[in-house]
N, CA and C atoms as an extended XYZ file, in Angstrom:
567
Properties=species:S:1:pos:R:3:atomname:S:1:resname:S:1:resid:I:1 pbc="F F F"
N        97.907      106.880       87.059 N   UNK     1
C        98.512      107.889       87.904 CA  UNK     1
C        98.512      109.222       87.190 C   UNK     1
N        98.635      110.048       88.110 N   UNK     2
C        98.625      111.795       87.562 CA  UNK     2
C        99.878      112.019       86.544 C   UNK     2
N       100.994      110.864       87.343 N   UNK     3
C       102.520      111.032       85.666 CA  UNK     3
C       102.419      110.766       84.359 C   UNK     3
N       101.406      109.370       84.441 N   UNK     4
C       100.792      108.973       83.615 CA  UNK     4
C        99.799      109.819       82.328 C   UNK     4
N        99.100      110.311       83.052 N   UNK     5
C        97.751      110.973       82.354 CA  UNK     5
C        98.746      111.845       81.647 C   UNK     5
N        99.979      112.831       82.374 N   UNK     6
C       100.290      113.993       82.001 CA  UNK     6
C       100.967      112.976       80.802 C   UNK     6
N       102.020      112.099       80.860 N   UNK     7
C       102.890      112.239       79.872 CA  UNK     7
C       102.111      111.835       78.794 C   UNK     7
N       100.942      110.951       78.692 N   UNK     8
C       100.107      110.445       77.605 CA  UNK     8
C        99.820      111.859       76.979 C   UNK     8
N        98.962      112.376       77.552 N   UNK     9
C        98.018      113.787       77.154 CA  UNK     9
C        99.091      114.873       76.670 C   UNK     9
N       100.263      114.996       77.700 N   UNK    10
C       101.491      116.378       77.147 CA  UNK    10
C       101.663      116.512       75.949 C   UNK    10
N       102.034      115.398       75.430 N   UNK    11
C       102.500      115.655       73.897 CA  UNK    11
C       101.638      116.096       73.092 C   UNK    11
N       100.832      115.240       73.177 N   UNK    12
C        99.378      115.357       72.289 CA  UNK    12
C        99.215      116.226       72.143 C   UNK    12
N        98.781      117.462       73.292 N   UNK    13
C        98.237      118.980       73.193 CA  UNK    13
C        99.746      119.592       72.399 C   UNK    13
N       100.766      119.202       73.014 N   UNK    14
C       101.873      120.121       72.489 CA  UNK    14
C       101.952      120.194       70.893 C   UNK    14
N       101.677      118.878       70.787 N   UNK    15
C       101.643      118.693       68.932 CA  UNK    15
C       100.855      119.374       68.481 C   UNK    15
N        99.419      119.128       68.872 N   UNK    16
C        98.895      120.098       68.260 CA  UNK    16
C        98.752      121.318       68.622 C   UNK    16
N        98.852      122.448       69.486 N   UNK    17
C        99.439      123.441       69.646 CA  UNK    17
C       100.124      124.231       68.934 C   UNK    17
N       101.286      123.127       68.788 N   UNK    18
C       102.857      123.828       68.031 CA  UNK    18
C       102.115      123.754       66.552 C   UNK    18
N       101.114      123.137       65.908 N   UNK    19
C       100.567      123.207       64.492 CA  UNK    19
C        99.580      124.514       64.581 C   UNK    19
N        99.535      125.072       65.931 N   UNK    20
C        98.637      126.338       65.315 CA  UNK    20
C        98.740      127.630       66.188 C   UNK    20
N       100.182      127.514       66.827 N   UNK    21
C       100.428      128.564       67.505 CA  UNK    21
C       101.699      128.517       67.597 C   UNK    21
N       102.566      129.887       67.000 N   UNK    22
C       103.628      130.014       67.457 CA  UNK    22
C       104.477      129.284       68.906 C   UNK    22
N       105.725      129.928       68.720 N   UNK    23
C       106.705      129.205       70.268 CA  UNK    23
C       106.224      130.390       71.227 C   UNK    23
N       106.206      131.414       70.498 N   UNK    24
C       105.779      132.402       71.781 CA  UNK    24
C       104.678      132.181       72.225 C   UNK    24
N       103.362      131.993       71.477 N   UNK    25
C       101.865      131.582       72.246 CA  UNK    25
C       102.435      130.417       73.518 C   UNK    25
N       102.934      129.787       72.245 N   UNK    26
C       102.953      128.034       73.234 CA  UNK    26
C       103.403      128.034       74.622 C   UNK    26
N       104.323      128.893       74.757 N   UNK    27
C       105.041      129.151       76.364 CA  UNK    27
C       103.825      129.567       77.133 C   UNK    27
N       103.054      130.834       76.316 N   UNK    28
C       102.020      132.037       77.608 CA  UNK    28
C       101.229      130.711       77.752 C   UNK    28
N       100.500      129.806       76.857 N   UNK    29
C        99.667      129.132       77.109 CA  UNK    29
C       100.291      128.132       78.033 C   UNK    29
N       101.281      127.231       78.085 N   UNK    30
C       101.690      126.492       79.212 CA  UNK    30
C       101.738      127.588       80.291 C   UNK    30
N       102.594      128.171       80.724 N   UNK    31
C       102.708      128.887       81.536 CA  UNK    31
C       101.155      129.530       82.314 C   UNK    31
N       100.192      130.029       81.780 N   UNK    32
C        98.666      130.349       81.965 CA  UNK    32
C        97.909      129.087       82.302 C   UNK    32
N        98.028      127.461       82.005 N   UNK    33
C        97.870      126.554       82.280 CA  UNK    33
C        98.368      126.129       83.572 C   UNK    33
N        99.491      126.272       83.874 N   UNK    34
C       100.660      126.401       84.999 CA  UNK    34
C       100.020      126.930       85.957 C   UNK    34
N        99.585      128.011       86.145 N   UNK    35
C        98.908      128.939       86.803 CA  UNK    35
C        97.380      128.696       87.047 C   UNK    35
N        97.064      128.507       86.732 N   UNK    36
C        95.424      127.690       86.320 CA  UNK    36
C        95.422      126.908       86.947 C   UNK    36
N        96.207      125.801       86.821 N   UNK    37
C        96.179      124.438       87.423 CA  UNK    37
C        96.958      124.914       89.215 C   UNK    37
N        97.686      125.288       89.303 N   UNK    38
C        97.791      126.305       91.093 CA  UNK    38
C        97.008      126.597       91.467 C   UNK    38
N        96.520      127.540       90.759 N   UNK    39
C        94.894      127.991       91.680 CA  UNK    39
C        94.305      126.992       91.993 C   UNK    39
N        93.650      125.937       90.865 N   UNK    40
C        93.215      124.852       91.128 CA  UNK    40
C        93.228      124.026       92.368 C   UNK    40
N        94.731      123.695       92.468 N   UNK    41
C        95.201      122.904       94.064 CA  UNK    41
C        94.963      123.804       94.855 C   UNK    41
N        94.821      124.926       94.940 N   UNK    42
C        95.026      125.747       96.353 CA  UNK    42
C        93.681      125.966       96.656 C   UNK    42
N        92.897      125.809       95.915 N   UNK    43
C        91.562      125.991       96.044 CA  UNK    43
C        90.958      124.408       96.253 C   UNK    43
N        91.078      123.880       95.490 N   UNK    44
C        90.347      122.458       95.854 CA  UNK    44
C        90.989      121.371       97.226 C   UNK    44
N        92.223      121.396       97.137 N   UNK    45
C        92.843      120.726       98.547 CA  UNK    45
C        92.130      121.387       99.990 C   UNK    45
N        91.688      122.078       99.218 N   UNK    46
C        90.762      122.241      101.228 CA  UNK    46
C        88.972      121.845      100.564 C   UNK    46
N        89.019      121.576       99.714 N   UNK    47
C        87.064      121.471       99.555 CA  UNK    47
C        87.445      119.661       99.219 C   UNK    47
N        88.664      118.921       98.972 N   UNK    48
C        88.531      117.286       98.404 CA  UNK    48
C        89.913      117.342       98.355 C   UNK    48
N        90.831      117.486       99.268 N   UNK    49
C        92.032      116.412       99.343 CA  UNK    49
C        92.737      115.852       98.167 C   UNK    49
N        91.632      114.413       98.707 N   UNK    50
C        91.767      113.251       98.256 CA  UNK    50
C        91.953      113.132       96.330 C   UNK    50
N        90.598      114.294       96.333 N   UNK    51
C        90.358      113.799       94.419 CA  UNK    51
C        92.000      115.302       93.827 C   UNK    51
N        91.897      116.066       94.767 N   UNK    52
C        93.016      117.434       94.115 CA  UNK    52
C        94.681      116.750       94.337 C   UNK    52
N        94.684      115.377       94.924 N   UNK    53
C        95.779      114.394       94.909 CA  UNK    53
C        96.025      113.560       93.762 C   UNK    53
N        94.921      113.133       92.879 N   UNK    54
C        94.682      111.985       92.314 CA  UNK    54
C        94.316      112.137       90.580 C   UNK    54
N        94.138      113.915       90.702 N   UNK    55
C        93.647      114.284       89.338 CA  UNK    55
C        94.288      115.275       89.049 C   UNK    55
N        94.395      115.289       87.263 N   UNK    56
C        95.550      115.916       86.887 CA  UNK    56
C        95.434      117.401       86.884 C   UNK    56
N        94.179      117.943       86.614 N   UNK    57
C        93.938      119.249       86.363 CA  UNK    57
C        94.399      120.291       88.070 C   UNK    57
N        94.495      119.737       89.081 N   UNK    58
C        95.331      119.934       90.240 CA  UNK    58
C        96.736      119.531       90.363 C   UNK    58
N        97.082      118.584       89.516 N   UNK    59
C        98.552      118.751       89.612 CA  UNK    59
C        99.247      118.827       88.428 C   UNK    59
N        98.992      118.927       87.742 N   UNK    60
C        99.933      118.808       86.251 CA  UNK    60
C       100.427      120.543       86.561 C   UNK    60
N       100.208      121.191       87.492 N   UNK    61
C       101.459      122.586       87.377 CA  UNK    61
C       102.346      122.146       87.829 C   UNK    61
N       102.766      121.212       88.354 N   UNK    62
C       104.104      120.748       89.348 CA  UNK    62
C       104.721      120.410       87.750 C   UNK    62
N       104.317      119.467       87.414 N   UNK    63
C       104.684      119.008       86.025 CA  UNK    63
C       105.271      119.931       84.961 C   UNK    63
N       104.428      121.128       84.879 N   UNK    64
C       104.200      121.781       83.546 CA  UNK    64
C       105.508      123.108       84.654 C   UNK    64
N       105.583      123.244       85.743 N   UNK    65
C       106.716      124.152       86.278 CA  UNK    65
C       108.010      123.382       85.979 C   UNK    65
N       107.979      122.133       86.070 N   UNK    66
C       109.409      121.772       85.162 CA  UNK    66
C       109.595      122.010       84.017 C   UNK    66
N       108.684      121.824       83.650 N   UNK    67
C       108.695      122.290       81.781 CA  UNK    67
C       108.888      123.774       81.989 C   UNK    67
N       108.820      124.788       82.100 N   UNK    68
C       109.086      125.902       82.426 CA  UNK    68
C       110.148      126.560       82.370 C   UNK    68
N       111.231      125.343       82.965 N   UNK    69
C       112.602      125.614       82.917 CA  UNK    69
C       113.257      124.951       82.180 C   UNK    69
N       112.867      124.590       81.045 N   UNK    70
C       113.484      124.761       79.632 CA  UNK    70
C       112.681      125.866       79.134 C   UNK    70
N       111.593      125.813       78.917 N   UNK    71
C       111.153      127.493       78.022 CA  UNK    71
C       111.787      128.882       78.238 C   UNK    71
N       111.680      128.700       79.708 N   UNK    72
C       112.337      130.065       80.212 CA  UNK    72
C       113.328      129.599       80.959 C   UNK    72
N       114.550      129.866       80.465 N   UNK    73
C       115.657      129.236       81.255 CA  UNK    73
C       116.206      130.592       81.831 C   UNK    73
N       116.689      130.870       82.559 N   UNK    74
C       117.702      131.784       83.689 CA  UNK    74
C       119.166      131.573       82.624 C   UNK    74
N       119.488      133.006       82.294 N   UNK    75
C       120.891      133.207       81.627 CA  UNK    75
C       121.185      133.355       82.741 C   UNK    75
N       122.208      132.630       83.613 N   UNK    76
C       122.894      133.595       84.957 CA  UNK    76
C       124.664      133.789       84.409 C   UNK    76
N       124.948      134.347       84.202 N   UNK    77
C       126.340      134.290       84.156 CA  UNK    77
C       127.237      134.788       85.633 C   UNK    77
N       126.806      135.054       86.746 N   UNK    78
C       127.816      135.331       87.430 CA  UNK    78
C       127.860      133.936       88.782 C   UNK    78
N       128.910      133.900       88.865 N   UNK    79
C       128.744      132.025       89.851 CA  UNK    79
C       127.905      132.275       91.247 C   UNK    79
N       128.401      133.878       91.502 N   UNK    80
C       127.869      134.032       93.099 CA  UNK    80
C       126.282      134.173       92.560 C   UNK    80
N       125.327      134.482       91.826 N   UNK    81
C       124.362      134.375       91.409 CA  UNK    81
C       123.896      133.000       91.566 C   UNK    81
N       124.296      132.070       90.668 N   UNK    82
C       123.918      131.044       90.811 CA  UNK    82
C       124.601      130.262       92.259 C   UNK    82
N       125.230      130.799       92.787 N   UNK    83
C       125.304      130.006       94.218 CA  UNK    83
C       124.223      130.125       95.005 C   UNK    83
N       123.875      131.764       95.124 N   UNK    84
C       122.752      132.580       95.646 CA  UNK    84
C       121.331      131.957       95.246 C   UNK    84
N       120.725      131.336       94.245 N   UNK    85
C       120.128      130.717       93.768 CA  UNK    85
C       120.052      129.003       94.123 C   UNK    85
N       121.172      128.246       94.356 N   UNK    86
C       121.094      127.024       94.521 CA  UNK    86
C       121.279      127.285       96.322 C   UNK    86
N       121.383      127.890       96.750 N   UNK    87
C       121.098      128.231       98.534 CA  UNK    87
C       119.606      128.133       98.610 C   UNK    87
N       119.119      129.431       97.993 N   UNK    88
C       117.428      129.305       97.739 CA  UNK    88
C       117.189      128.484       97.845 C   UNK    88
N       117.036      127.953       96.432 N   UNK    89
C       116.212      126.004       96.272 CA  UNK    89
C       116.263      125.503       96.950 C   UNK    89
N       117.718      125.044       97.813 N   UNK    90
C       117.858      124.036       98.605 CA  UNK    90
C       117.355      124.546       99.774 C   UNK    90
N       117.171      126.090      100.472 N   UNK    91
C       116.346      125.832      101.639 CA  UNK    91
C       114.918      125.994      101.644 C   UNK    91
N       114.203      126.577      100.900 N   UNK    92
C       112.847      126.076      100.211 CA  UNK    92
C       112.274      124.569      100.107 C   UNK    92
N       113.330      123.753       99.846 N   UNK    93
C       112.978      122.074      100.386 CA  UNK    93
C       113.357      121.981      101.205 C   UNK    93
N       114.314      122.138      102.104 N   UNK    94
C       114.246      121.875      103.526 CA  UNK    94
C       113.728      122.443      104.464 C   UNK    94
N       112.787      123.667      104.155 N   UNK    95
C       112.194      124.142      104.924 CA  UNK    95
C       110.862      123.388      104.363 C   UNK    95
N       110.785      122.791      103.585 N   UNK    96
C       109.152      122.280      103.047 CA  UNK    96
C       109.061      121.003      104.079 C   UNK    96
N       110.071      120.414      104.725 N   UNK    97
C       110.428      119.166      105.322 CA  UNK    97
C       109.559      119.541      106.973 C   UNK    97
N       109.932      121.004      107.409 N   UNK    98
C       109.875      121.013      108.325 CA  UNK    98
C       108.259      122.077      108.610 C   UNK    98
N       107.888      122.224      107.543 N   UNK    99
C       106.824      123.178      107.492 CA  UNK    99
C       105.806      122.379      107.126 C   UNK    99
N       105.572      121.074      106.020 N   UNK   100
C       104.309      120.499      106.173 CA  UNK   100
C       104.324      119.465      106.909 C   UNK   100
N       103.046      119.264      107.130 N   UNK   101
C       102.383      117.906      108.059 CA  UNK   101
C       101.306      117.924      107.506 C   UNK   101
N       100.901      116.848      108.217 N   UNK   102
C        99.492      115.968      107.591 CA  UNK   102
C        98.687      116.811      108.059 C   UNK   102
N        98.811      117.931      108.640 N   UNK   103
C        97.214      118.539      108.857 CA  UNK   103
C        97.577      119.551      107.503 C   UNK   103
N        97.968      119.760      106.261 N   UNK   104
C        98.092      120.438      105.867 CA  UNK   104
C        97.061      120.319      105.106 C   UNK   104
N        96.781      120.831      104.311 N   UNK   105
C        96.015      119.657      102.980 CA  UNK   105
C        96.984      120.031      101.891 C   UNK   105
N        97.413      118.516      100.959 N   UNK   106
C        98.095      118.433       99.846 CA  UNK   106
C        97.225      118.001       98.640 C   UNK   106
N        97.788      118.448       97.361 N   UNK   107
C        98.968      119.339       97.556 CA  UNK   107
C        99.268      120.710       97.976 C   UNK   107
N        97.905      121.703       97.916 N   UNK   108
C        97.785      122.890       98.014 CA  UNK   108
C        99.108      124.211       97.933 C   UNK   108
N        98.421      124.746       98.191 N   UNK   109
C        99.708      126.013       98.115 CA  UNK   109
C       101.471      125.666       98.834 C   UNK   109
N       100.859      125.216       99.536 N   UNK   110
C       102.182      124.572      100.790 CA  UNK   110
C       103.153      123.711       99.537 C   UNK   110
N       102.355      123.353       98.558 N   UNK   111
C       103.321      122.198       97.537 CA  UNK   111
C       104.295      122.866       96.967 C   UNK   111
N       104.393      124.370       96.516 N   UNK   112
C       104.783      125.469       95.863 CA  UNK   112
C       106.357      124.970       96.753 C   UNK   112
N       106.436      124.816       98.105 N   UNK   113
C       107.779      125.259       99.043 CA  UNK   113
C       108.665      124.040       98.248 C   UNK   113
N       108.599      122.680       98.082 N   UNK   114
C       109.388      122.032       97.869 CA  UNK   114
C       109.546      121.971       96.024 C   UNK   114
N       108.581      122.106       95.178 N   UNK   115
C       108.624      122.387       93.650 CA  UNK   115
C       109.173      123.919       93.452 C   UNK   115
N       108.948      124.215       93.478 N   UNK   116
C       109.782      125.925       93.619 CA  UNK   116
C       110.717      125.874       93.958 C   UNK   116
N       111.445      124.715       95.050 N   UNK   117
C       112.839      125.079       95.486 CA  UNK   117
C       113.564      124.082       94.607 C   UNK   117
N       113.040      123.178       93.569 N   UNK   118
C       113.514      122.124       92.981 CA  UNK   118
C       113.641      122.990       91.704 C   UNK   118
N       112.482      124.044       91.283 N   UNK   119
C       112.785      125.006       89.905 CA  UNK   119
C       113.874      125.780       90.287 C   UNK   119
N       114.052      126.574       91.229 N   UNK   120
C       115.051      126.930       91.325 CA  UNK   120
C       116.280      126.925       91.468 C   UNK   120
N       116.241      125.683       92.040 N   UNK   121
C       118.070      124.694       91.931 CA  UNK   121
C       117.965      124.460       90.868 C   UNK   121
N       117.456      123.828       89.762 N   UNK   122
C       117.677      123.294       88.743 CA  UNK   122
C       117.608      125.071       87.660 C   UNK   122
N       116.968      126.149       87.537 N   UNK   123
C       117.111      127.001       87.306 CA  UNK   123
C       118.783      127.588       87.363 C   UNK   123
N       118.794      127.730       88.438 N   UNK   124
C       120.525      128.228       89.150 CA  UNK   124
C       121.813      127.346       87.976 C   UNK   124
N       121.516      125.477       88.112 N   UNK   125
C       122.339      125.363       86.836 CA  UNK   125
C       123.481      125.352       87.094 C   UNK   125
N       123.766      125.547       89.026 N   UNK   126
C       125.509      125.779       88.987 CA  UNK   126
C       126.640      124.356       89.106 C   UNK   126
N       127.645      125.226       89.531 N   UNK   127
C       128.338      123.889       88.866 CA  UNK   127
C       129.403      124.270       90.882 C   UNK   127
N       128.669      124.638       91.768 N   UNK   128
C       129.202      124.974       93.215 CA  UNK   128
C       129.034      123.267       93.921 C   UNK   128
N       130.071      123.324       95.065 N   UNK   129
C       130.410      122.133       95.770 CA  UNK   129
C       128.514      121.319       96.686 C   UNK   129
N       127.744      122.577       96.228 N   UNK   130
C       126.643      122.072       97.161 CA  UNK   130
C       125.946      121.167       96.115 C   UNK   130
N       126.128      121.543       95.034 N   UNK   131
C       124.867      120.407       93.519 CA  UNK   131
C       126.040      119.688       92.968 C   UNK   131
N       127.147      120.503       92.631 N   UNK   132
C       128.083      119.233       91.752 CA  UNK   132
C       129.212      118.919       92.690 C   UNK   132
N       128.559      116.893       93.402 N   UNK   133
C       129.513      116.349       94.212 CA  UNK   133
C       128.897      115.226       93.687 C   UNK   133
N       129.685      113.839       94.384 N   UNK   134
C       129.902      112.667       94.176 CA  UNK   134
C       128.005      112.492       94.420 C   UNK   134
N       127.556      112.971       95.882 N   UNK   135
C       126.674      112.317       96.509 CA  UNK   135
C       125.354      113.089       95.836 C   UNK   135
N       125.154      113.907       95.611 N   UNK   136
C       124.236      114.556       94.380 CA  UNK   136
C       124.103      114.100       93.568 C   UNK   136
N       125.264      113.907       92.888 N   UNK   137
C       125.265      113.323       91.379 CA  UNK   137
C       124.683      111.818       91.243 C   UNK   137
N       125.038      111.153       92.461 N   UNK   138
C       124.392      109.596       92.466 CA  UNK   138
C       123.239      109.824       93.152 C   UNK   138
N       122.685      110.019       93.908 N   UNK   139
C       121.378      110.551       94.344 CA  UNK   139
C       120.442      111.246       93.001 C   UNK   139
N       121.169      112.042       91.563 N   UNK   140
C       120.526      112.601       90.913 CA  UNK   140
C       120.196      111.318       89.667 C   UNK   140
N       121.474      110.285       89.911 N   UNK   141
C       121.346      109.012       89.061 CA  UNK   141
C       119.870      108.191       89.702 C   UNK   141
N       120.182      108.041       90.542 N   UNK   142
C       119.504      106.763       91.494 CA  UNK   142
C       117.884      107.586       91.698 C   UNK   142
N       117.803      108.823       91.052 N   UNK   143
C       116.071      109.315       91.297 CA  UNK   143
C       114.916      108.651       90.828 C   UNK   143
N       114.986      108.242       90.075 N   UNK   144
C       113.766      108.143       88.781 CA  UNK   144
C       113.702      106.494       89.855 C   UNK   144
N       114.590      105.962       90.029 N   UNK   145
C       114.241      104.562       91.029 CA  UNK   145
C       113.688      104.874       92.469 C   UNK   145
N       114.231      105.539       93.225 N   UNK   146
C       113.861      106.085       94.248 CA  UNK   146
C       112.129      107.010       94.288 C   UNK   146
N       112.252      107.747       93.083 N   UNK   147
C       110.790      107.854       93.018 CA  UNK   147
C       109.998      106.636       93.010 C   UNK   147
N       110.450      105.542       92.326 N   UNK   148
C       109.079      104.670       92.061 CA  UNK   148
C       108.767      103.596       93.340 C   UNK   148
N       110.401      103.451       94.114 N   UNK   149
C       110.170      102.673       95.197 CA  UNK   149
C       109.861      103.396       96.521 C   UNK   149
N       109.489      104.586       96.405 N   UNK   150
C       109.124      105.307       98.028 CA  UNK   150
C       108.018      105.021       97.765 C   UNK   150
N       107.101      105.870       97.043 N   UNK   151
C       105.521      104.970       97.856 CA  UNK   151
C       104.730      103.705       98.231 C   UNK   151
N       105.496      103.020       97.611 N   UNK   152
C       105.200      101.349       97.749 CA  UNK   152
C       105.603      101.253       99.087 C   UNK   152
N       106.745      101.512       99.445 N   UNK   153
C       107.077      101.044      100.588 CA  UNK   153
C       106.419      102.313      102.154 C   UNK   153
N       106.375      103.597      101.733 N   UNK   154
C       105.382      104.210      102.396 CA  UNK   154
C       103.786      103.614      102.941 C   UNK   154
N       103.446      102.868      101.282 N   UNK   155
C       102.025      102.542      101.685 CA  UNK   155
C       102.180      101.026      102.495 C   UNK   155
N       102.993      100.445      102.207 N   UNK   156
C       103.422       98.677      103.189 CA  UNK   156
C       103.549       99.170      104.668 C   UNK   156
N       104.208      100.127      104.862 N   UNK   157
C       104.447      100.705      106.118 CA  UNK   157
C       103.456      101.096      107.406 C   UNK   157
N       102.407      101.810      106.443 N   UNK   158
C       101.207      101.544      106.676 CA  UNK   158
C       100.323      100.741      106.776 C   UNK   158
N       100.028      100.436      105.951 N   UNK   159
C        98.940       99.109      105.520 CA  UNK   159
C        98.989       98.055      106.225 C   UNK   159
N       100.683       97.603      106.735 N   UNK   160
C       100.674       96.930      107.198 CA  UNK   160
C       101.154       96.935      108.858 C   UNK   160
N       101.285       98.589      109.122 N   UNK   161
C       101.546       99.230      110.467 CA  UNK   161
C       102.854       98.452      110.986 C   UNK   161
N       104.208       98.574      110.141 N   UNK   162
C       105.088       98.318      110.670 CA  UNK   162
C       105.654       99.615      110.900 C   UNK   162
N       105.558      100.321      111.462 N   UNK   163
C       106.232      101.467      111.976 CA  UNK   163
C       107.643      101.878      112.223 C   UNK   163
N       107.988      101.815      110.426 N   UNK   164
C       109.134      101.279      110.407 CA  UNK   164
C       109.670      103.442      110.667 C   UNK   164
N       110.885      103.244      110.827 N   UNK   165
C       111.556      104.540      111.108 CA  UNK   165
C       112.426      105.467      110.231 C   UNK   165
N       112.195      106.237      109.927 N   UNK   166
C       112.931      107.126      109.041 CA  UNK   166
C       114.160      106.536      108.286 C   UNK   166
N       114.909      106.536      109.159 N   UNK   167
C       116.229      105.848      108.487 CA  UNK   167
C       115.765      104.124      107.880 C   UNK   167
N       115.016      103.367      108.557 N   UNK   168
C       114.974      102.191      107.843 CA  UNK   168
C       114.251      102.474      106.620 C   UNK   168
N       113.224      103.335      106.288 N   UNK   169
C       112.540      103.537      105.369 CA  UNK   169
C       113.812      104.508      104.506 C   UNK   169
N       114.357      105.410      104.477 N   UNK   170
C       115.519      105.794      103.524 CA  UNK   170
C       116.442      104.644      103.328 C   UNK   170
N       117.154      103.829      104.107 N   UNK   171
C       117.645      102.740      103.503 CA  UNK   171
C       116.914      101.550      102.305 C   UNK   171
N       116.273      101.430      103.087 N   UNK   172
C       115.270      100.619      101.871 CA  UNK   172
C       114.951      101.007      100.911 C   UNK   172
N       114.574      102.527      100.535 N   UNK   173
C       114.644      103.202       99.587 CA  UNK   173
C       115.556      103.426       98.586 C   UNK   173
N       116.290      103.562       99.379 N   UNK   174
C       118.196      103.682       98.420 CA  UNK   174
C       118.500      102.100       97.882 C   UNK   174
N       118.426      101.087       98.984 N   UNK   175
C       118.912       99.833       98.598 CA  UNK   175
C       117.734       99.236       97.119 C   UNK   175
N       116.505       99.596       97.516 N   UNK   176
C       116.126       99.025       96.433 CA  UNK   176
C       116.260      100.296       95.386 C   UNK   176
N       116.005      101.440       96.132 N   UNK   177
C       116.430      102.234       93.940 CA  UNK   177
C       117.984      101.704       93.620 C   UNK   177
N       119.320      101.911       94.298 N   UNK   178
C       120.214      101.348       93.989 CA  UNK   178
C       120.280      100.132       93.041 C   UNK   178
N       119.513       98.849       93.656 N   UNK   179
C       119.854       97.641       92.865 CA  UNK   179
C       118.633       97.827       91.601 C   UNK   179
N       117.922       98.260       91.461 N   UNK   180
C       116.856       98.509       90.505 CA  UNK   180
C       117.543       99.499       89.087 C   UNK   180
N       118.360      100.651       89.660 N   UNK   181
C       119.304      101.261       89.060 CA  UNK   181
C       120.024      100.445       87.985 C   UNK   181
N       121.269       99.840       89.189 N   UNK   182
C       122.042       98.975       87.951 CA  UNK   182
C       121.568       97.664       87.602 C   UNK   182
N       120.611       96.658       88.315 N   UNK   183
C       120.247       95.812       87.778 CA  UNK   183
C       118.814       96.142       86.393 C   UNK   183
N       117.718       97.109       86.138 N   UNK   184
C       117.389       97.476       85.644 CA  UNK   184
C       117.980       98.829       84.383 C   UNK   184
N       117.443       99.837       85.573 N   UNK   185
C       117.848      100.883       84.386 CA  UNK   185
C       118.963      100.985       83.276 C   UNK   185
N       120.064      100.278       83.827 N   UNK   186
C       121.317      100.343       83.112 CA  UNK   186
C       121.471       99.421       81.823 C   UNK   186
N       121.053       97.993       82.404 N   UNK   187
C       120.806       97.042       81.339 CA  UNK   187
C       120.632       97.108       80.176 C   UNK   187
N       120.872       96.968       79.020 N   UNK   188
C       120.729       97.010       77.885 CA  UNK   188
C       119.803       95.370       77.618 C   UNK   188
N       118.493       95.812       77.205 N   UNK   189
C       117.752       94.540       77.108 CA  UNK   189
C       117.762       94.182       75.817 C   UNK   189
């Protein structure tokens, strides 16, 4: 997978990097990579889809824009700032909900609406009733499971044309990242 390739390969370059270029190079060069790899998707998702889905040099900016926000972090000190900021993010993904479709081509430029609004909530950093609540905070626990069990069950859905419905497919999602959560992640093996 494209998570894969990146986290094998990330370090590697970073190590050696950081042995022959300052912290300041190291940022312009991620960051110029970052950018590189955008153009990339926005340009290739309309000439191959399929391969600007599947290969890293098209997506590792999604990747390398999280990394981003540790290099360059946002000092915000005033709260209405960072409220103003976690409004952003959050309607930047919900407008990404209602703005792509499958005629789009992904990831392309259109990918920018929901990663951009995820840098920027997580940028913002605030500590307001919309990011720090009960149901965020377990939703922010229960991710890393929920990532790994949505496409499996996306592609069964398909594959096997049960046409299952929004809500049954978010339940199933939750129920199995949930029990995967505390029966896995938590475990001490």
């Amino acid at each position: 997978s494209v998570e894969w390739q990146f986290y094998l390969i990330y370090p590697i370059v970073l190590a050696v990097l950081s042995k022959v270029c300052s912290i300041n190079t190291l940022k312009k060069v991620i960051l110029i990579i970052m950018l590189i790899s955008l153009g990339f998707t926005a340009y290739f998702s309309y000439q191959s889809p399929i391969a600007s889905y599947f290969l890293l040099p098209t997506r590792i900016w999604e990747m390398l824009l999280g990394g981003l926000i540790f290099l360059y972090p946002l000092q915000l000190t005033k709260n209405s700032h960072k409220y103003a900021l976690e409004i952003l993010g959050i309607v930047l993904i919900l407008l990404s909900i209602f703005l792509i479709s499958e005629n789009i081509p992904w990831p392309g430029y259109m990918a920018l609406l929901p990663t951009l609004g995820a840098f920027i909530l997580m940028q913002a950093n605030g500590n307001s009733i919309l990011t720090n609540n009960i149901v965020f905070q377990k939703i922010g626990l229960w991710s890393y499971s929920l990532y790994l069990y949505h496409w499996p069950i996306v592609f069964m859905n398909h594959r096997y044309n049960l046409n299952m419905s929004v809500w049954a497919f978010f339940a199933l999602s939750f129920i199995l990242a949930i029990t995967s959560y505390y029966l896995i992640e938590l475990r001490k093996w």
